[in-house]
JSON list of C-alpha atoms in Angstrom, two decimals:
[
{"chain": "A", "resi": 1, "resn": "MET", "atom": "CA", "xyz": [0.00, 0.00, 0.00]},
{"chain": "A", "resi": 2, "resn": "ALA", "atom": "CA", "xyz": [1.36, 3.41, -0.97]},
{"chain": "A", "resi": 3, "resn": "ILE", "atom": "CA", "xyz": [1.80, 5.92, 1.86]},
{"chain": "A", "resi": 4, "resn": "THR", "atom": "CA", "xyz": [-0.78, 8.18, 0.17]},
{"chain": "A", "resi": 5, "resn": "ASP", "atom": "CA", "xyz": [-3.33, 5.42, 0.84]},
{"chain": "A", "resi": 6, "resn": "TRP", "atom": "CA", "xyz": [-2.56, 5.37, 4.58]},
{"chain": "A", "resi": 7, "resn": "PRO", "atom": "CA", "xyz": [-4.83, 7.19, 7.04]},
{"chain": "A", "resi": 8, "resn": "GLN", "atom": "CA", "xyz": [-3.62, 10.79, 7.13]},
{"chain": "A", "resi": 9, "resn": "ASP", "atom": "CA", "xyz": [-2.70, 10.72, 10.83]},
{"chain": "A", "resi": 10, "resn": "GLU", "atom": "CA", "xyz": [-0.39, 7.73, 10.20]},
{"chain": "A", "resi": 11, "resn": "ARG", "atom": "CA", "xyz": [1.64, 9.24, 7.36]},
{"chain": "A", "resi": 12, "resn": "PRO", "atom": "CA", "xyz": [5.20, 10.19, 8.42]},
{"chain": "A", "resi": 13, "resn": "ARG", "atom": "CA", "xyz": [5.17, 13.70, 6.97]},
{"chain": "A", "resi": 14, "resn": "GLU", "atom": "CA", "xyz": [1.80, 14.59, 8.48]},
{"chain": "A", "resi": 15, "resn": "ARG", "atom": "CA", "xyz": [2.85, 13.13, 11.87]},
{"chain": "A", "resi": 16, "resn": "LEU", "atom": "CA", "xyz": [6.05, 15.18, 11.78]},
{"chain": "A", "resi": 17, "resn": "LEU", "atom": "CA", "xyz": [4.14, 18.39, 11.08]},
{"chain": "A", "resi": 18, "resn": "ALA", "atom": "CA", "xyz": [1.56, 17.67, 13.77]},
{"chain": "A", "resi": 19, "resn": "GLN", "atom": "CA", "xyz": [3.76, 16.19, 16.53]},
{"chain": "A", "resi": 20, "resn": "GLY", "atom": "CA", "xyz": [7.39, 17.01, 15.69]},
{"chain": "A", "resi": 21, "resn": "ALA", "atom": "CA", "xyz": [10.22, 14.99, 14.20]},
{"chain": "A", "resi": 22, "resn": "GLY", "atom": "CA", "xyz": [11.07, 13.36, 17.53]},
{"chain": "A", "resi": 23, "resn": "VAL", "atom": "CA", "xyz": [8.03, 11.07, 17.44]},
{"chain": "A", "resi": 24, "resn": "LEU", "atom": "CA", "xyz": [9.11, 9.38, 14.20]},
{"chain": "A", "resi": 25, "resn": "SER", "atom": "CA", "xyz": [11.18, 6.23, 13.91]},
{"chain": "A", "resi": 26, "resn": "ASP", "atom": "CA", "xyz": [14.48, 6.17, 12.02]},
{"chain": "A", "resi": 27, "resn": "ALA", "atom": "CA", "xyz": [12.71, 4.52, 9.07]},
{"chain": "A", "resi": 28, "resn": "GLU", "atom": "CA", "xyz": [9.94, 7.12, 9.01]},
{"chain": "A", "resi": 29, "resn": "LEU", "atom": "CA", "xyz": [12.44, 10.00, 9.04]},
{"chain": "A", "resi": 30, "resn": "LEU", "atom": "CA", "xyz": [14.41, 8.38, 6.24]},
{"chain": "A", "resi": 31, "resn": "ALA", "atom": "CA", "xyz": [11.19, 7.78, 4.30]},
{"chain": "A", "resi": 32, "resn": "ILE", "atom": "CA", "xyz": [10.46, 11.52, 4.33]},
{"chain": "A", "resi": 33, "resn": "PHE", "atom": "CA", "xyz": [13.92, 12.09, 2.89]},
{"chain": "A", "resi": 34, "resn": "LEU", "atom": "CA", "xyz": [13.38, 9.42, 0.19]},
{"chain": "A", "resi": 35, "resn": "ARG", "atom": "CA", "xyz": [9.94, 10.87, -0.65]},
{"chain": "A", "resi": 36, "resn": "VAL", "atom": "CA", "xyz": [8.89, 7.93, -2.85]},
{"chain": "A", "resi": 37, "resn": "GLY", "atom": "CA", "xyz": [9.37, 4.20, -2.85]},
{"chain": "A", "resi": 38, "resn": "ILE", "atom": "CA", "xyz": [9.81, 1.78, -5.70]},
{"chain": "A", "resi": 39, "resn": "PRO", "atom": "CA", "xyz": [7.33, -0.62, -7.32]},
{"chain": "A", "resi": 40, "resn": "GLY", "atom": "CA", "xyz": [6.10, -2.97, -4.63]},
{"chain": "A", "resi": 41, "resn": "LYS", "atom": "CA", "xyz": [7.62, -0.99, -1.75]},
{"chain": "A", "resi": 42, "resn": "SER", "atom": "CA", "xyz": [6.53, 2.20, -0.04]},
{"chain": "A", "resi": 43, "resn": "ALA", "atom": "CA", "xyz": [9.09, 4.80, 1.01]},
{"chain": "A", "resi": 44, "resn": "VAL", "atom": "CA", "xyz": [8.88, 3.44, 4.58]},
{"chain": "A", "resi": 45, "resn": "ASP", "atom": "CA", "xyz": [9.46, -0.13, 3.35]},
{"chain": "A", "resi": 46, "resn": "LEU", "atom": "CA", "xyz": [12.48, 1.06, 1.36]},
{"chain": "A", "resi": 47, "resn": "ALA", "atom": "CA", "xyz": [13.80, 3.02, 4.34]},
{"chain": "A", "resi": 48, "resn": "ARG", "atom": "CA", "xyz": [13.53, -0.05, 6.58]},
{"chain": "A", "resi": 49, "resn": "GLU", "atom": "CA", "xyz": [15.39, -2.10, 3.97]},
{"chain": "A", "resi": 50, "resn": "LEU", "atom": "CA", "xyz": [18.19, 0.48, 3.79]},
{"chain": "A", "resi": 51, "resn": "ILE", "atom": "CA", "xyz": [18.63, 0.57, 7.57]},
{"chain": "A", "resi": 52, "resn": "ARG", "atom": "CA", "xyz": [18.51, -3.22, 7.81]},
{"chain": "A", "resi": 53, "resn": "HIS", "atom": "CA", "xyz": [21.03, -3.60, 4.98]},
{"chain": "A", "resi": 54, "resn": "PHE", "atom": "CA", "xyz": [23.59, -1.16, 6.42]},
{"chain": "A", "resi": 55, "resn": "GLY", "atom": "CA", "xyz": [22.85, -1.91, 10.08]},
{"chain": "A", "resi": 56, "resn": "SER", "atom": "CA", "xyz": [22.04, 1.60, 11.30]},
{"chain": "A", "resi": 57, "resn": "LEU", "atom": "CA", "xyz": [21.61, 5.20, 10.18]},
{"chain": "A", "resi": 58, "resn": "THR", "atom": "CA", "xyz": [25.23, 5.80, 11.16]},
{"chain": "A", "resi": 59, "resn": "GLN", "atom": "CA", "xyz": [26.45, 3.08, 8.81]},
{"chain": "A", "resi": 60, "resn": "LEU", "atom": "CA", "xyz": [24.11, 4.30, 6.09]},
{"chain": "A", "resi": 61, "resn": "PHE", "atom": "CA", "xyz": [25.57, 7.81, 6.31]},
{"chain": "A", "resi": 62, "resn": "ALA", "atom": "CA", "xyz": [29.08, 6.36, 6.07]},
{"chain": "A", "resi": 63, "resn": "ALA", "atom": "CA", "xyz": [28.31, 4.14, 3.06]},
{"chain": "A", "resi": 64, "resn": "SER", "atom": "CA", "xyz": [30.24, 4.64, -0.17]},
{"chain": "A", "resi": 65, "resn": "LEU", "atom": "CA", "xyz": [28.51, 5.70, -3.37]},
{"chain": "A", "resi": 66, "resn": "ASP", "atom": "CA", "xyz": [28.96, 2.22, -4.82]},
{"chain": "A", "resi": 67, "resn": "ALA", "atom": "CA", "xyz": [27.49, 0.49, -1.77]},
{"chain": "A", "resi": 68, "resn": "PHE", "atom": "CA", "xyz": [24.57, 2.93, -1.61]},
{"chain": "A", "resi": 69, "resn": "SER", "atom": "CA", "xyz": [23.83, 2.70, -5.33]},
{"chain": "A", "resi": 70, "resn": "ALA", "atom": "CA", "xyz": [23.76, -1.10, -5.17]},
{"chain": "A", "resi": 71, "resn": "ILE", "atom": "CA", "xyz": [20.37, -0.86, -3.42]},
{"chain": "A", "resi": 72, "resn": "PRO", "atom": "CA", "xyz": [17.47, -0.88, -5.94]},
{"chain": "A", "resi": 73, "resn": "GLY", "atom": "CA", "xyz": [15.97, 2.59, -6.22]},
{"chain": "A", "resi": 74, "resn": "MET", "atom": "CA", "xyz": [19.09, 4.36, -4.95]},
{"chain": "A", "resi": 75, "resn": "GLY", "atom": "CA", "xyz": [21.70, 6.12, -7.04]},
{"chain": "A", "resi": 76, "resn": "PRO", "atom": "CA", "xyz": [24.09, 9.11, -7.28]},
{"chain": "A", "resi": 77, "resn": "ALA", "atom": "CA", "xyz": [21.34, 11.73, -6.97]},
{"chain": "A", "resi": 78, "resn": "LYS", "atom": "CA", "xyz": [19.96, 10.32, -3.69]},
{"chain": "A", "resi": 79, "resn": "TYR", "atom": "CA", "xyz": [23.50, 9.74, -2.43]},
{"chain": "A", "resi": 80, "resn": "ALA", "atom": "CA", "xyz": [24.40, 13.38, -3.10]},
{"chain": "A", "resi": 81, "resn": "GLN", "atom": "CA", "xyz": [21.26, 14.55, -1.30]},
{"chain": "A", "resi": 82, "resn": "LEU", "atom": "CA", "xyz": [22.01, 12.34, 1.71]},
{"chain": "A", "resi": 83, "resn": "GLN", "atom": "CA", "xyz": [25.59, 13.59, 1.94]},
{"chain": "A", "resi": 84, "resn": "ALA", "atom": "CA", "xyz": [24.36, 17.19, 1.69]},
{"chain": "A", "resi": 85, "resn": "VAL", "atom": "CA", "xyz": [21.97, 16.61, 4.62]},
{"chain": "A", "resi": 86, "resn": "LEU", "atom": "CA", "xyz": [24.79, 15.06, 6.63]},
{"chain": "A", "resi": 87, "resn": "GLU", "atom": "CA", "xyz": [27.17, 17.95, 5.89]},
{"chain": "A", "resi": 88, "resn": "MET", "atom": "CA", "xyz": [24.50, 20.53, 6.83]},
{"chain": "A", "resi": 89, "resn": "SER", "atom": "CA", "xyz": [24.04, 18.72, 10.15]},
{"chain": "A", "resi": 90, "resn": "LYS", "atom": "CA", "xyz": [27.79, 18.82, 10.80]},
{"chain": "A", "resi": 91, "resn": "ARG", "atom": "CA", "xyz": [27.98, 22.53, 9.98]},
{"chain": "A", "resi": 92, "resn": "ALA", "atom": "CA", "xyz": [24.96, 23.38, 12.13]},
{"chain": "A", "resi": 93, "resn": "LEU", "atom": "CA", "xyz": [26.51, 21.61, 15.13]},
{"chain": "A", "resi": 94, "resn": "SER", "atom": "CA", "xyz": [29.84, 23.30, 14.42]},
{"chain": "A", "resi": 95, "resn": "GLU", "atom": "CA", "xyz": [28.19, 26.73, 14.39]},
{"chain": "A", "resi": 96, "resn": "GLY", "atom": "CA", "xyz": [26.61, 26.03, 17.76]},
{"chain": "A", "resi": 97, "resn": "LEU", "atom": "CA", "xyz": [29.94, 24.98, 19.27]},
{"chain": "A", "resi": 98, "resn": "LYS", "atom": "CA", "xyz": [31.60, 28.13, 17.90]},
{"chain": "A", "resi": 99, "resn": "GLU", "atom": "CA", "xyz": [28.97, 30.41, 19.41]},
{"chain": "A", "resi": 100, "resn": "ARG", "atom": "CA", "xyz": [28.93, 29.06, 22.96]},
{"chain": "A", "resi": 101, "resn": "ASN", "atom": "CA", "xyz": [30.93, 27.09, 25.50]},
{"chain": "A", "resi": 102, "resn": "ALA", "atom": "CA", "xyz": [31.33, 23.66, 23.94]},
{"chain": "A", "resi": 103, "resn": "PHE", "atom": "CA", "xyz": [30.25, 22.01, 27.19]},
{"chain": "A", "resi": 104, "resn": "SER", "atom": "CA", "xyz": [27.26, 24.24, 27.92]},
{"chain": "A", "resi": 105, "resn": "THR", "atom": "CA", "xyz": [24.97, 22.01, 25.87]},
{"chain": "A", "resi": 106, "resn": "PRO", "atom": "CA", "xyz": [25.16, 18.40, 27.06]},
{"chain": "A", "resi": 107, "resn": "GLY", "atom": "CA", "xyz": [25.56, 16.04, 24.15]},
{"chain": "A", "resi": 108, "resn": "ALA", "atom": "CA", "xyz": [26.57, 18.66, 21.56]},
{"chain": "A", "resi": 109, "resn": "VAL", "atom": "CA", "xyz": [30.22, 17.58, 21.47]},
{"chain": "A", "resi": 110, "resn": "ARG", "atom": "CA", "xyz": [29.22, 13.91, 21.34]},
{"chain": "A", "resi": 111, "resn": "ASP", "atom": "CA", "xyz": [26.78, 14.56, 18.48]},
{"chain": "A", "resi": 112, "resn": "TYR", "atom": "CA", "xyz": [29.42, 16.46, 16.54]},
{"chain": "A", "resi": 113, "resn": "LEU", "atom": "CA", "xyz": [31.99, 13.71, 16.98]},
{"chain": "A", "resi": 114, "resn": "ARG", "atom": "CA", "xyz": [29.56, 10.95, 16.09]},
{"chain": "A", "resi": 115, "resn": "LEU", "atom": "CA", "xyz": [28.63, 12.69, 12.84]},
{"chain": "A", "resi": 116, "resn": "ASN", "atom": "CA", "xyz": [32.29, 13.11, 11.92]},
{"chain": "A", "resi": 117, "resn": "LEU", "atom": "CA", "xyz": [33.79, 9.82, 13.13]},
{"chain": "A", "resi": 118, "resn": "ALA", "atom": "CA", "xyz": [31.16, 7.10, 13.57]},
{"chain": "A", "resi": 119, "resn": "GLY", "atom": "CA", "xyz": [30.98, 4.56, 10.79]},
{"chain": "A", "resi": 120, "resn": "LEU", "atom": "CA", "xyz": [34.41, 5.25, 9.32]},
{"chain": "A", "resi": 121, "resn": "PRO", "atom": "CA", "xyz": [36.14, 2.01, 8.21]},
{"chain": "A", "resi": 122, "resn": "HIS", "atom": "CA", "xyz": [39.55, 3.31, 9.29]},
{"chain": "A", "resi": 123, "resn": "GLU", "atom": "CA", "xyz": [40.81, 4.79, 12.55]},
{"chain": "A", "resi": 124, "resn": "VAL", "atom": "CA", "xyz": [41.33, 8.54, 12.79]},
{"chain": "A", "resi": 125, "resn": "PHE", "atom": "CA", "xyz": [42.59, 10.83, 15.53]},
{"chain": "A", "resi": 126, "resn": "TYR", "atom": "CA", "xyz": [40.66, 14.09, 15.82]},
{"chain": "A", "resi": 127, "resn": "ALA", "atom": "CA", "xyz": [40.94, 17.33, 17.77]},
{"chain": "A", "resi": 128, "resn": "LEU", "atom": "CA", "xyz": [38.43, 20.02, 18.66]},
{"chain": "A", "resi": 129, "resn": "TRP", "atom": "CA", "xyz": [40.57, 23.10, 19.23]},
{"chain": "A", "resi": 130, "resn": "LEU", "atom": "CA", "xyz": [38.94, 25.56, 21.65]},
{"chain": "A", "resi": 131, "resn": "ASP", "atom": "CA", "xyz": [39.54, 29.15, 22.67]},
{"chain": "A", "resi": 132, "resn": "ALA", "atom": "CA", "xyz": [39.79, 30.47, 26.24]},
{"chain": "A", "resi": 133, "resn": "GLN", "atom": "CA", "xyz": [35.98, 30.41, 26.57]},
{"chain": "A", "resi": 134, "resn": "ASN", "atom": "CA", "xyz": [35.84, 26.79, 25.39]},
{"chain": "A", "resi": 135, "resn": "ARG", "atom": "CA", "xyz": [34.29, 27.82, 22.08]},
{"chain": "A", "resi": 136, "resn": "LEU", "atom": "CA", "xyz": [35.19, 25.81, 19.02]},
{"chain": "A", "resi": 137, "resn": "ILE", "atom": "CA", "xyz": [37.92, 27.23, 16.79]},
{"chain": "A", "resi": 138, "resn": "VAL", "atom": "CA", "xyz": [37.98, 24.28, 14.41]},
{"chain": "A", "resi": 139, "resn": "GLY", "atom": "CA", "xyz": [37.58, 20.52, 14.32]},
{"chain": "A", "resi": 140, "resn": "GLU", "atom": "CA", "xyz": [40.53, 18.84, 12.68]},
{"chain": "A", "resi": 141, "resn": "GLU", "atom": "CA", "xyz": [41.56, 15.33, 11.68]},
{"chain": "A", "resi": 142, "resn": "LEU", "atom": "CA", "xyz": [45.18, 14.98, 12.78]},
{"chain": "A", "resi": 143, "resn": "PHE", "atom": "CA", "xyz": [46.10, 11.41, 11.90]},
{"chain": "A", "resi": 144, "resn": "ARG", "atom": "CA", "xyz": [44.63, 8.54, 9.93]},
{"chain": "A", "resi": 145, "resn": "GLY", "atom": "CA", "xyz": [45.55, 4.90, 10.39]},
{"chain": "A", "resi": 146, "resn": "SER", "atom": "CA", "xyz": [44.56, 1.33, 9.75]},
{"chain": "A", "resi": 147, "resn": "LEU", "atom": "CA", "xyz": [41.69, -0.63, 11.21]},
{"chain": "A", "resi": 148, "resn": "THR", "atom": "CA", "xyz": [43.72, -1.45, 14.29]},
{"chain": "A", "resi": 149, "resn": "GLN", "atom": "CA", "xyz": [45.97, 1.48, 15.16]},
{"chain": "A", "resi": 150, "resn": "THR", "atom": "CA", "xyz": [46.92, 5.06, 14.45]},
{"chain": "A", "resi": 151, "resn": "SER", "atom": "CA", "xyz": [50.35, 6.60, 14.91]},
{"chain": "A", "resi": 152, "resn": "VAL", "atom": "CA", "xyz": [49.90, 9.84, 16.84]},
{"chain": "A", "resi": 153, "resn": "TYR", "atom": "CA", "xyz": [52.89, 12.14, 17.28]},
{"chain": "A", "resi": 154, "resn": "PRO", "atom": "CA", "xyz": [52.69, 14.52, 20.29]},
{"chain": "A", "resi": 155, "resn": "ARG", "atom": "CA", "xyz": [55.08, 16.98, 18.66]},
{"chain": "A", "resi": 156, "resn": "GLU", "atom": "CA", "xyz": [52.73, 17.39, 15.68]},
{"chain": "A", "resi": 157, "resn": "VAL", "atom": "CA", "xyz": [49.73, 17.79, 17.97]},
{"chain": "A", "resi": 158, "resn": "VAL", "atom": "CA", "xyz": [51.52, 20.59, 19.86]},
{"chain": "A", "resi": 159, "resn": "LYS", "atom": "CA", "xyz": [52.40, 22.29, 16.57]},
{"chain": "A", "resi": 160, "resn": "ARG", "atom": "CA", "xyz": [48.71, 22.29, 15.53]},
{"chain": "A", "resi": 161, "resn": "ALA", "atom": "CA", "xyz": [47.69, 23.69, 18.92]},
{"chain": "A", "resi": 162, "resn": "LEU", "atom": "CA", "xyz": [50.10, 26.60, 18.49]},
{"chain": "A", "resi": 163, "resn": "TRP", "atom": "CA", "xyz": [49.00, 27.11, 14.88]},
{"chain": "A", "resi": 164, "resn": "HIS", "atom": "CA", "xyz": [45.38, 27.56, 15.99]},
{"chain": "A", "resi": 165, "resn": "ASN", "atom": "CA", "xyz": [46.35, 29.58, 19.08]},
{"chain": "A", "resi": 166, "resn": "ALA", "atom": "CA", "xyz": [44.20, 27.18, 21.09]},
{"chain": "A", "resi": 167, "resn": "ALA", "atom": "CA", "xyz": [43.69, 27.40, 24.84]},
{"chain": "A", "resi": 168, "resn": "ALA", "atom": "CA", "xyz": [42.16, 23.94, 25.19]},
{"chain": "A", "resi": 169, "resn": "VAL", "atom": "CA", "xyz": [41.39, 20.83, 23.22]},
{"chain": "A", "resi": 170, "resn": "VAL", "atom": "CA", "xyz": [39.00, 17.91, 23.17]},
{"chain": "A", "resi": 171, "resn": "LEU", "atom": "CA", "xyz": [40.69, 14.84, 21.71]},
{"chain": "A", "resi": 172, "resn": "ALA", "atom": "CA", "xyz": [38.82, 12.03, 19.99]},
{"chain": "A", "resi": 173, "resn": "HIS", "atom": "CA", "xyz": [39.41, 8.91, 18.00]},
{"chain": "A", "resi": 174, "resn": "ASN", "atom": "CA", "xyz": [37.21, 6.16, 16.65]},
{"chain": "A", "resi": 175, "resn": "HIS", "atom": "CA", "xyz": [37.18, 2.41, 17.11]},
{"chain": "A", "resi": 176, "resn": "PRO", "atom": "CA", "xyz": [35.96, 0.84, 13.83]},
{"chain": "A", "resi": 177, "resn": "SER", "atom": "CA", "xyz": [35.50, -2.40, 15.76]},
{"chain": "A", "resi": 178, "resn": "GLY", "atom": "CA", "xyz": [32.45, -0.85, 17.42]},
{"chain": "A", "resi": 179, "resn": "VAL", "atom": "CA", "xyz": [33.84, -1.36, 20.94]},
{"chain": "A", "resi": 180, "resn": "ALA", "atom": "CA", "xyz": [34.23, 1.92, 22.82]},
{"chain": "A", "resi": 181, "resn": "GLU", "atom": "CA", "xyz": [36.31, 0.67, 25.74]},
{"chain": "A", "resi": 182, "resn": "PRO", "atom": "CA", "xyz": [39.74, 2.40, 26.01]},
{"chain": "A", "resi": 183, "resn": "SER", "atom": "CA", "xyz": [42.87, 0.28, 25.70]},
{"chain": "A", "resi": 184, "resn": "SER", "atom": "CA", "xyz": [45.97, 0.72, 27.85]},
{"chain": "A", "resi": 185, "resn": "ALA", "atom": "CA", "xyz": [47.60, 2.31, 24.77]},
{"chain": "A", "resi": 186, "resn": "ASP", "atom": "CA", "xyz": [44.73, 4.83, 24.57]},
{"chain": "A", "resi": 187, "resn": "GLU", "atom": "CA", "xyz": [45.25, 5.77, 28.22]},
{"chain": "A", "resi": 188, "resn": "HIS", "atom": "CA", "xyz": [49.02, 6.06, 27.80]},
{"chain": "A", "resi": 189, "resn": "LEU", "atom": "CA", "xyz": [48.65, 8.26, 24.71]},
{"chain": "A", "resi": 190, "resn": "THR", "atom": "CA", "xyz": [46.19, 10.53, 26.51]},
{"chain": "A", "resi": 191, "resn": "ARG", "atom": "CA", "xyz": [48.61, 11.06, 29.40]},
{"chain": "A", "resi": 192, "resn": "GLU", "atom": "CA", "xyz": [51.46, 11.71, 26.97]},
{"chain": "A", "resi": 193, "resn": "LEU", "atom": "CA", "xyz": [49.49, 14.28, 24.98]},
{"chain": "A", "resi": 194, "resn": "ARG", "atom": "CA", "xyz": [48.21, 15.96, 28.13]},
{"chain": "A", "resi": 195, "resn": "GLN", "atom": "CA", "xyz": [51.78, 16.40, 29.40]},
{"chain": "A", "resi": 196, "resn": "ALA", "atom": "CA", "xyz": [53.06, 17.66, 26.04]},
{"chain": "A", "resi": 197, "resn": "LEU", "atom": "CA", "xyz": [50.23, 20.17, 25.60]},
{"chain": "A", "resi": 198, "resn": "ALA", "atom": "CA", "xyz": [50.59, 21.41, 29.20]},
{"chain": "A", "resi": 199, "resn": "LEU", "atom": "CA", "xyz": [54.05, 22.68, 28.25]},
{"chain": "A", "resi": 200, "resn": "VAL", "atom": "CA", "xyz": [52.40, 25.21, 25.91]},
{"chain": "A", "resi": 201, "resn": "ASP", "atom": "CA", "xyz": [49.48, 25.95, 28.28]},
{"chain": "A", "resi": 202, "resn": "VAL", "atom": "CA", "xyz": [46.86, 24.03, 26.33]},
{"chain": "A", "resi": 203, "resn": "ARG", "atom": "CA", "xyz": [44.40, 22.12, 28.52]},
{"chain": "A", "resi": 204, "resn": "VAL", "atom": "CA", "xyz": [43.11, 18.69, 27.51]},
{"chain": "A", "resi": 205, "resn": "LEU", "atom": "CA", "xyz": [39.47, 18.82, 28.59]},
{"chain": "A", "resi": 206, "resn": "ASP", "atom": "CA", "xyz": [38.46, 15.36, 27.46]},
{"chain": "A", "resi": 207, "resn": "HIS", "atom": "CA", "xyz": [39.23, 12.47, 25.15]},
{"chain": "A", "resi": 208, "resn": "PHE", "atom": "CA", "xyz": [36.33, 10.66, 23.51]},
{"chain": "A", "resi": 209, "resn": "ILE", "atom": "CA", "xyz": [36.21, 7.27, 21.86]},
{"chain": "A", "resi": 210, "resn": "VAL", "atom": "CA", "xyz": [33.58, 7.02, 19.12]},
{"chain": "A", "resi": 211, "resn": "ALA", "atom": "CA", "xyz": [32.42, 3.52, 18.26]},
{"chain": "A", "resi": 212, "resn": "GLY", "atom": "CA", "xyz": [29.46, 2.81, 16.01]},
{"chain": "A", "resi": 213, "resn": "ALA", "atom": "CA", "xyz": [26.05, 4.02, 17.10]},
{"chain": "A", "resi": 214, "resn": "SER", "atom": "CA", "xyz": [26.79, 3.82, 20.84]},
{"chain": "A", "resi": 215, "resn": "GLN", "atom": "CA", "xyz": [27.32, 6.86, 23.04]},
{"chain": "A", "resi": 216, "resn": "PRO", "atom": "CA", "xyz": [30.92, 8.14, 22.70]},
{"chain": "A", "resi": 217, "resn": "LEU", "atom": "CA", "xyz": [32.95, 7.24, 25.77]},
{"chain": "A", "resi": 218, "resn": "SER", "atom": "CA", "xyz": [34.39, 10.14, 27.80]},
{"chain": "A", "resi": 219, "resn": "PHE", "atom": "CA", "xyz": [37.77, 9.77, 29.51]},
{"chain": "A", "resi": 220, "resn": "ALA", "atom": "CA", "xyz": [36.86, 12.62, 31.86]},
{"chain": "A", "resi": 221, "resn": "GLU", "atom": "CA", "xyz": [33.68, 10.89, 32.99]},
{"chain": "A", "resi": 222, "resn": "ARG", "atom": "CA", "xyz": [35.62, 7.66, 33.50]},
{"chain": "A", "resi": 223, "resn": "GLY", "atom": "CA", "xyz": [38.17, 9.47, 35.68]},
{"chain": "A", "resi": 224, "resn": "LEU", "atom": "CA", "xyz": [40.96, 8.80, 33.19]},
{"chain": "A", "resi": 225, "resn": "LEU", "atom": "CA", "xyz": [42.04, 12.45, 32.88]}
]
């Protein structure tokens, strides 16, 4: 049954307008983005298939053009639209972090990091450089590695801190394995970077591990800073 044949109060778009986007499921939100389905499948059916195929919205956002286009009904045009939506979300979060204390809105830093790091097939080391009021100067990928490890050089991190004239930093890296627990190497690296950055008066406020769709793990909350 096409969505246009559904009772009006059950249609995703009408429910969003009447009750807000928060009441919709992931599939319903994606269906509004897709707009139409394909023969034999409504937009909601197609959205459910996409999420089931990739495993989550996070993995869907991170999919390559080839992987996305392999799904019947998808192609370069829809992929471009999806990437544009994702980039707008990243920029909107970035604007918010630049306008206010990065930690004044609980979850804002986590949301920003998840959009930038979750779902990547390779490990990256990332920094949110902050000014004296903890407002975002810029988010920057510092190092990129394999599926299992990244080589992070404290000297280069210090150089980037001085380049941005940062007063503080939030460090982050992802675990493509999907497991957010910190390793002993993660803890050692955090201590090493904290000591190196302290020499140039840059405070390490936190270090997050981003892993899949789960909540990014905070070293500060774990008492590891």
